[in-house]
Amino acid sequence: MTGVGRSARTSVAGAATRADLRATRGRRRRAARTLGALAVVGAAGVGAFLVGGSVGATGASLQDVANLNVASRGVGNAESFDIALVQDGVLRQADGDGLAWAVDGAGTFLPGTVLETVVPVVNNGPYDALVSFRVEDLHDEAATGGKDPIGLYRWTVLDADTGEVLAGDGADPMASEVTADGLAAATAPFALAARGTSALADGSPWAPGTDGSARTLRVLVAYPDTPESEGYNGGTSRMRLAFGAESVPAAASAATDVADVAGVAGAAGREVRS
């Protein structure tokens, strides 16, 4: 940020005494020093004078400039807001199509059974975050003949460490009333503290950050055995659990990362978008 400054020009004409010139010089220098005192960085002007008993028509001027630099490193923060997952003890980003996430039993998911997976969600950046999650349907109707029982599944999400129920029914997942479409509305965002140490690169061994910067979720997907499920015999689903993060305090255009976990009925995937 520049542009604090001034220039001044004063002419001295006719015969002038040394006393007159000294008085004039003193006034000009005082003006320059006064302006320089207002600036963070200033360069005092030096006047050029003819000194003698008698001088003709001459010109003399003072010039000054003051530059104000806002912050030595500039304004902003080069560190990135970043939400990621931990898979098998390794920090994972998942741009594009995401990262394969295996779910035990996904290939034999039948009515009357429950799928379960544990998902560590971590803050890998310098800002506090609010994290929400939702189900995204990736069903390919052409590949399955339209048989997608995703609307029959019932969802439960708990904190794997504390047992806190974030959505659904922790005691009886089959009794949960949370559907794929309703998961986002059924759960409140949860907080993750800033990592507090340097961010980890994708693929690095996981090293915890500050307390509260990670949370492990236990995700249960139940498939109730009802008369309605008979019509989906041979049907399959593809889906992902998408985590959306917003920096705190929220800005007008907060950065957003999304981490996705898929794996129901044999299809597994994860994605983080920035």
GROMACS .gro file of C-alpha atoms in nm:
model
  274
    1MET     CA    1   0.000   0.000   0.000
    2THR     CA    2   0.177   0.313  -0.118
    3GLY     CA    3   0.094   0.668  -0.192
    4VAL     CA    4   0.139   0.877   0.125
    5GLY     CA    5   0.355   1.173   0.025
    6ARG     CA    6   0.380   1.533  -0.096
    7SER     CA    7   0.599   1.767  -0.295
    8ALA     CA    8   0.641   2.142  -0.254
    9ARG     CA    9   0.817   2.405  -0.462
   10THR     CA   10   0.914   2.754  -0.345
   11SER     CA   11   1.103   3.012  -0.552
   12VAL     CA   12   1.360   3.257  -0.424
   13ALA     CA   13   1.399   3.564  -0.646
   14GLY     CA   14   1.612   3.877  -0.625
   15ALA     CA   15   1.886   3.954  -0.377
   16ALA     CA   16   1.881   3.740  -0.065
   17THR     CA   17   2.089   3.747   0.245
   18ARG     CA   18   2.239   3.443   0.417
   19ALA     CA   19   1.999   3.503   0.706
   20ASP     CA   20   1.701   3.499   0.468
   21LEU     CA   21   1.819   3.175   0.308
   22ARG     CA   22   1.888   3.011   0.645
   23ALA     CA   23   1.541   3.108   0.768
   24THR     CA   24   1.382   2.979   0.449
   25ARG     CA   25   1.581   2.656   0.466
   26GLY     CA   26   1.480   2.598   0.827
   27ARG     CA   27   1.112   2.644   0.748
   28ARG     CA   28   1.126   2.401   0.455
   29ARG     CA   29   1.314   2.137   0.649
   30ARG     CA   30   1.071   2.161   0.936
   31ALA     CA   31   0.782   2.103   0.695
   32ALA     CA   32   0.953   1.797   0.549
   33ARG     CA   33   1.025   1.650   0.891
   34THR     CA   34   0.666   1.707   1.001
   35LEU     CA   35   0.530   1.505   0.706
   36GLY     CA   36   0.788   1.231   0.754
   37ALA     CA   37   0.676   1.186   1.113
   38LEU     CA   38   0.333   1.076   0.990
   39ALA     CA   39   0.469   0.783   0.791
   40VAL     CA   40   0.581   0.439   0.893
   41VAL     CA   41   0.864   0.456   0.638
   42GLY     CA   42   0.979   0.801   0.531
   43ALA     CA   43   1.269   0.964   0.346
   44ALA     CA   44   1.349   1.320   0.447
   45GLY     CA   45   1.391   1.558   0.156
   46VAL     CA   46   1.711   1.753   0.112
   47GLY     CA   47   1.686   2.105  -0.023
   48ALA     CA   48   1.937   2.239  -0.278
   49PHE     CA   49   2.030   2.600  -0.217
   50LEU     CA   50   2.270   2.855  -0.363
   51VAL     CA   51   2.459   3.011  -0.076
   52GLY     CA   52   2.627   3.350  -0.123
   53GLY     CA   53   2.615   3.716  -0.048
   54SER     CA   54   2.416   3.791  -0.358
   55VAL     CA   55   2.229   3.553  -0.583
   56GLY     CA   56   2.022   3.601  -0.891
   57ALA     CA   57   1.684   3.447  -0.971
   58THR     CA   58   1.707   3.082  -0.860
   59GLY     CA   59   1.476   2.797  -0.772
   60ALA     CA   60   1.487   2.574  -0.468
   61SER     CA   61   1.258   2.282  -0.381
   62LEU     CA   62   1.193   2.017  -0.121
   63GLN     CA   63   1.060   1.673  -0.211
   64ASP     CA   64   0.950   1.401   0.025
   65VAL     CA   65   0.786   1.059   0.005
   66ALA     CA   66   0.641   0.830   0.270
   67ASN     CA   67   0.552   0.464   0.197
   68LEU     CA   68   0.328   0.254   0.416
   69ASN     CA   69   0.364  -0.125   0.376
   70VAL     CA   70   0.079  -0.323   0.529
   71ALA     CA   71   0.224  -0.635   0.697
   72SER     CA   72   0.568  -0.759   0.608
   73ARG     CA   73   0.434  -1.091   0.473
   74GLY     CA   74   0.126  -0.955   0.301
   75VAL     CA   75  -0.236  -1.003   0.396
   76GLY     CA   76  -0.388  -1.351   0.416
   77ASN     CA   77  -0.271  -1.699   0.508
   78ALA     CA   78  -0.092  -1.939   0.275
   79GLU     CA   79  -0.209  -2.240   0.476
   80SER     CA   80  -0.509  -2.430   0.341
   81PHE     CA   81  -0.836  -2.517   0.509
   82ASP     CA   82  -0.843  -2.895   0.487
   83ILE     CA   83  -1.062  -3.180   0.609
   84ALA     CA   84  -0.939  -3.534   0.547
   85LEU     CA   85  -0.985  -3.897   0.653
   86VAL     CA   86  -0.750  -4.149   0.812
   87GLN     CA   87  -0.736  -4.490   0.647
   88ASP     CA   88  -0.524  -4.772   0.790
   89GLY     CA   89  -0.314  -4.525   0.990
   90VAL     CA   90  -0.247  -4.296   0.691
   91LEU     CA   91  -0.387  -3.949   0.619
   92ARG     CA   92  -0.584  -3.953   0.294
   93GLN     CA   93  -0.703  -3.676   0.067
   94ALA     CA   94  -0.947  -3.781  -0.203
   95ASP     CA   95  -0.976  -3.542  -0.492
   96GLY     CA   96  -1.167  -3.633  -0.806
   97ASP     CA   97  -1.342  -3.969  -0.787
   98GLY     CA   98  -1.226  -4.037  -0.435
   99LEU     CA   99  -1.060  -4.317  -0.244
  100ALA     CA  100  -1.184  -4.676  -0.226
  101TRP     CA  101  -1.319  -4.751   0.120
  102ALA     CA  102  -1.390  -5.116   0.193
  103VAL     CA  103  -1.692  -5.205   0.406
  104ASP     CA  104  -1.710  -5.559   0.545
  105GLY     CA  105  -2.016  -5.748   0.423
  106ALA     CA  106  -2.106  -5.496   0.152
  107GLY     CA  107  -2.120  -5.767  -0.115
  108THR     CA  108  -2.376  -5.973   0.079
  109PHE     CA  109  -2.595  -5.694   0.214
  110LEU     CA  110  -2.939  -5.854   0.245
  111PRO     CA  111  -3.262  -5.763   0.425
  112GLY     CA  112  -3.227  -5.820   0.798
  113THR     CA  113  -2.855  -5.731   0.811
  114VAL     CA  114  -2.653  -5.427   0.919
  115LEU     CA  115  -2.338  -5.287   0.761
  116GLU     CA  116  -2.086  -5.110   0.982
  117THR     CA  117  -1.776  -4.902   0.913
  118VAL     CA  118  -1.560  -4.673   1.127
  119VAL     CA  119  -1.453  -4.343   0.971
  120PRO     CA  120  -1.190  -4.113   1.131
  121VAL     CA  121  -1.255  -3.754   1.018
  122VAL     CA  122  -0.972  -3.506   1.086
  123ASN     CA  123  -0.897  -3.137   1.058
  124ASN     CA  124  -0.566  -3.104   0.875
  125GLY     CA  125  -0.570  -2.724   0.857
  126PRO     CA  126  -0.513  -2.409   1.064
  127TYR     CA  127  -0.877  -2.308   1.121
  128ASP     CA  128  -1.152  -2.450   1.340
  129ALA     CA  129  -1.422  -2.630   1.141
  130LEU     CA  130  -1.788  -2.725   1.154
  131VAL     CA  131  -1.846  -3.058   0.981
  132SER     CA  132  -2.174  -3.193   0.845
  133PHE     CA  133  -2.250  -3.507   0.648
  134ARG     CA  134  -2.503  -3.641   0.402
  135VAL     CA  135  -2.565  -3.943   0.180
  136GLU     CA  136  -2.517  -3.909  -0.195
  137ASP     CA  137  -2.681  -4.167  -0.423
  138LEU     CA  138  -2.445  -4.288  -0.698
  139HIS     CA  139  -2.686  -4.548  -0.833
  140ASP     CA  140  -2.648  -4.645  -1.200
  141GLU     CA  141  -3.000  -4.740  -1.307
  142ALA     CA  142  -2.888  -4.877  -1.643
  143ALA     CA  143  -2.646  -5.118  -1.478
  144THR     CA  144  -2.895  -5.257  -1.225
  145GLY     CA  145  -3.225  -5.250  -1.410
  146GLY     CA  146  -3.352  -4.982  -1.173
  147LYS     CA  147  -3.351  -5.197  -0.859
  148ASP     CA  148  -3.198  -4.969  -0.596
  149PRO     CA  149  -3.318  -5.028  -0.239
  150ILE     CA  150  -3.135  -4.723  -0.098
  151GLY     CA  151  -3.467  -4.573   0.014
  152LEU     CA  152  -3.526  -4.873   0.244
  153TYR     CA  153  -3.198  -4.847   0.434
  154ARG     CA  154  -3.195  -4.690   0.780
  155TRP     CA  155  -2.896  -4.494   0.904
  156THR     CA  156  -2.735  -4.454   1.245
  157VAL     CA  157  -2.419  -4.254   1.317
  158LEU     CA  158  -2.240  -4.252   1.653
  159ASP     CA  159  -1.920  -4.116   1.799
  160ALA     CA  160  -1.703  -4.430   1.810
  161ASP     CA  161  -1.515  -4.312   2.119
  162THR     CA  162  -1.795  -4.176   2.338
  163GLY     CA  163  -2.099  -4.361   2.205
  164GLU     CA  164  -2.285  -4.032   2.148
  165VAL     CA  165  -2.565  -4.084   1.898
  166LEU     CA  166  -2.545  -3.825   1.620
  167ALA     CA  167  -2.828  -3.971   1.414
  168GLY     CA  168  -3.058  -4.274   1.419
  169ASP     CA  169  -3.095  -4.534   1.693
  170GLY     CA  170  -2.781  -4.652   1.868
  171ALA     CA  171  -2.960  -4.928   2.061
  172ASP     CA  172  -3.143  -5.076   1.761
  173PRO     CA  173  -3.021  -4.962   1.415
  174MET     CA  174  -3.313  -5.147   1.250
  175ALA     CA  175  -3.549  -4.916   1.437
  176SER     CA  176  -3.384  -4.601   1.305
  177GLU     CA  177  -3.615  -4.374   1.110
  178VAL     CA  178  -3.330  -4.189   0.935
  179THR     CA  179  -3.325  -4.249   0.562
  180ALA     CA  180  -3.052  -4.156   0.315
  181ASP     CA  181  -3.246  -3.846   0.211
  182GLY     CA  182  -3.299  -3.743   0.572
  183LEU     CA  183  -2.952  -3.795   0.718
  184ALA     CA  184  -2.831  -3.439   0.660
  185ALA     CA  185  -3.140  -3.290   0.829
  186ALA     CA  186  -3.126  -3.538   1.116
  187THR     CA  187  -2.774  -3.445   1.229
  188ALA     CA  188  -2.627  -3.121   1.357
  189PRO     CA  189  -2.277  -3.016   1.242
  190PHE     CA  190  -1.998  -3.113   1.481
  191ALA     CA  191  -1.688  -2.909   1.562
  192LEU     CA  192  -1.328  -2.999   1.485
  193ALA     CA  193  -1.053  -2.782   1.630
  194ALA     CA  194  -0.769  -2.658   1.412
  195ARG     CA  195  -0.486  -2.910   1.379
  196GLY     CA  196  -0.250  -2.681   1.570
  197THR     CA  197   0.064  -2.822   1.405
  198SER     CA  198   0.191  -2.842   1.048
  199ALA     CA  199  -0.046  -3.005   0.801
  200LEU     CA  200   0.028  -3.359   0.688
  201ALA     CA  201   0.077  -3.443   0.323
  202ASP     CA  202  -0.149  -3.695   0.157
  203GLY     CA  203  -0.019  -4.045   0.230
  204SER     CA  204   0.174  -3.946   0.543
  205PRO     CA  205   0.153  -4.164   0.854
  206TRP     CA  206  -0.120  -4.020   1.074
  207ALA     CA  207   0.002  -3.807   1.364
  208PRO     CA  208  -0.264  -3.651   1.588
  209GLY     CA  209  -0.300  -3.275   1.613
  210THR     CA  210  -0.446  -3.081   1.904
  211ASP     CA  211  -0.722  -3.228   2.120
  212GLY     CA  212  -1.056  -3.203   1.942
  213SER     CA  213  -0.910  -3.187   1.589
  214ALA     CA  214  -1.025  -3.541   1.500
  215ARG     CA  215  -1.342  -3.743   1.547
  216THR     CA  216  -1.408  -4.108   1.470
  217LEU     CA  217  -1.756  -4.191   1.349
  218ARG     CA  218  -1.925  -4.532   1.363
  219VAL     CA  219  -2.163  -4.557   1.069
  220LEU     CA  220  -2.436  -4.824   1.067
  221VAL     CA  221  -2.659  -4.897   0.768
  222ALA     CA  222  -2.951  -5.129   0.844
  223TYR     CA  223  -3.166  -5.305   0.582
  224PRO     CA  224  -3.502  -5.396   0.745
  225ASP     CA  225  -3.661  -5.720   0.627
  226THR     CA  226  -4.008  -5.607   0.520
  227PRO     CA  227  -4.257  -5.708   0.249
  228GLU     CA  228  -4.143  -5.405   0.053
  229SER     CA  229  -3.785  -5.533   0.037
  230GLU     CA  230  -3.898  -5.840  -0.158
  231GLY     CA  231  -3.950  -5.624  -0.464
  232TYR     CA  232  -3.580  -5.532  -0.462
  233ASN     CA  233  -3.453  -5.890  -0.484
  234GLY     CA  234  -3.123  -5.872  -0.676
  235GLY     CA  235  -3.100  -5.495  -0.642
  236THR     CA  236  -2.780  -5.307  -0.555
  237SER     CA  237  -2.693  -4.958  -0.435
  238ARG     CA  238  -2.396  -4.731  -0.476
  239MET     CA  239  -2.365  -4.443  -0.236
  240ARG     CA  240  -2.123  -4.230  -0.041
  241LEU     CA  241  -2.122  -4.046   0.285
  242ALA     CA  242  -2.011  -3.692   0.211
  243PHE     CA  243  -1.854  -3.473   0.479
  244GLY     CA  244  -1.882  -3.099   0.421
  245ALA     CA  245  -1.666  -2.864   0.629
  246GLU     CA  246  -1.694  -2.491   0.689
  247SER     CA  247  -1.430  -2.278   0.855
  248VAL     CA  248  -1.516  -2.111   1.187
  249PRO     CA  249  -1.598  -1.830   1.224
  250ALA     CA  250  -1.782  -1.874   0.895
  251ALA     CA  251  -1.689  -1.626   0.622
  252ALA     CA  252  -1.910  -1.518   0.336
  253SER     CA  253  -1.726  -1.757   0.108
  254ALA     CA  254  -1.584  -2.018   0.342
  255ALA     CA  255  -1.359  -2.285   0.200
  256THR     CA  256  -1.527  -2.621   0.175
  257ASP     CA  257  -1.386  -2.969   0.162
  258VAL     CA  258  -1.596  -3.278   0.114
  259ALA     CA  259  -1.490  -3.629   0.210
  260ASP     CA  260  -1.697  -3.916   0.079
  261VAL     CA  261  -1.718  -4.274   0.193
  262ALA     CA  262  -1.893  -4.531  -0.027
  263GLY     CA  263  -1.912  -4.902   0.005
  264VAL     CA  264  -2.269  -5.027   0.041
  265ALA     CA  265  -2.351  -5.333  -0.172
  266GLY     CA  266  -1.997  -5.379  -0.294
  267ALA     CA  267  -1.918  -5.024  -0.411
  268ALA     CA  268  -1.673  -4.827  -0.199
  269GLY     CA  269  -1.535  -4.478  -0.252
  270ARG     CA  270  -1.435  -4.150  -0.087
  271GLU     CA  271  -1.388  -3.803  -0.218
  272VAL     CA  272  -1.271  -3.466  -0.090
  273ARG     CA  273  -1.350  -3.158  -0.294
  274SER     CA  274  -1.210  -2.812  -0.237
   0.00000   0.00000   0.00000
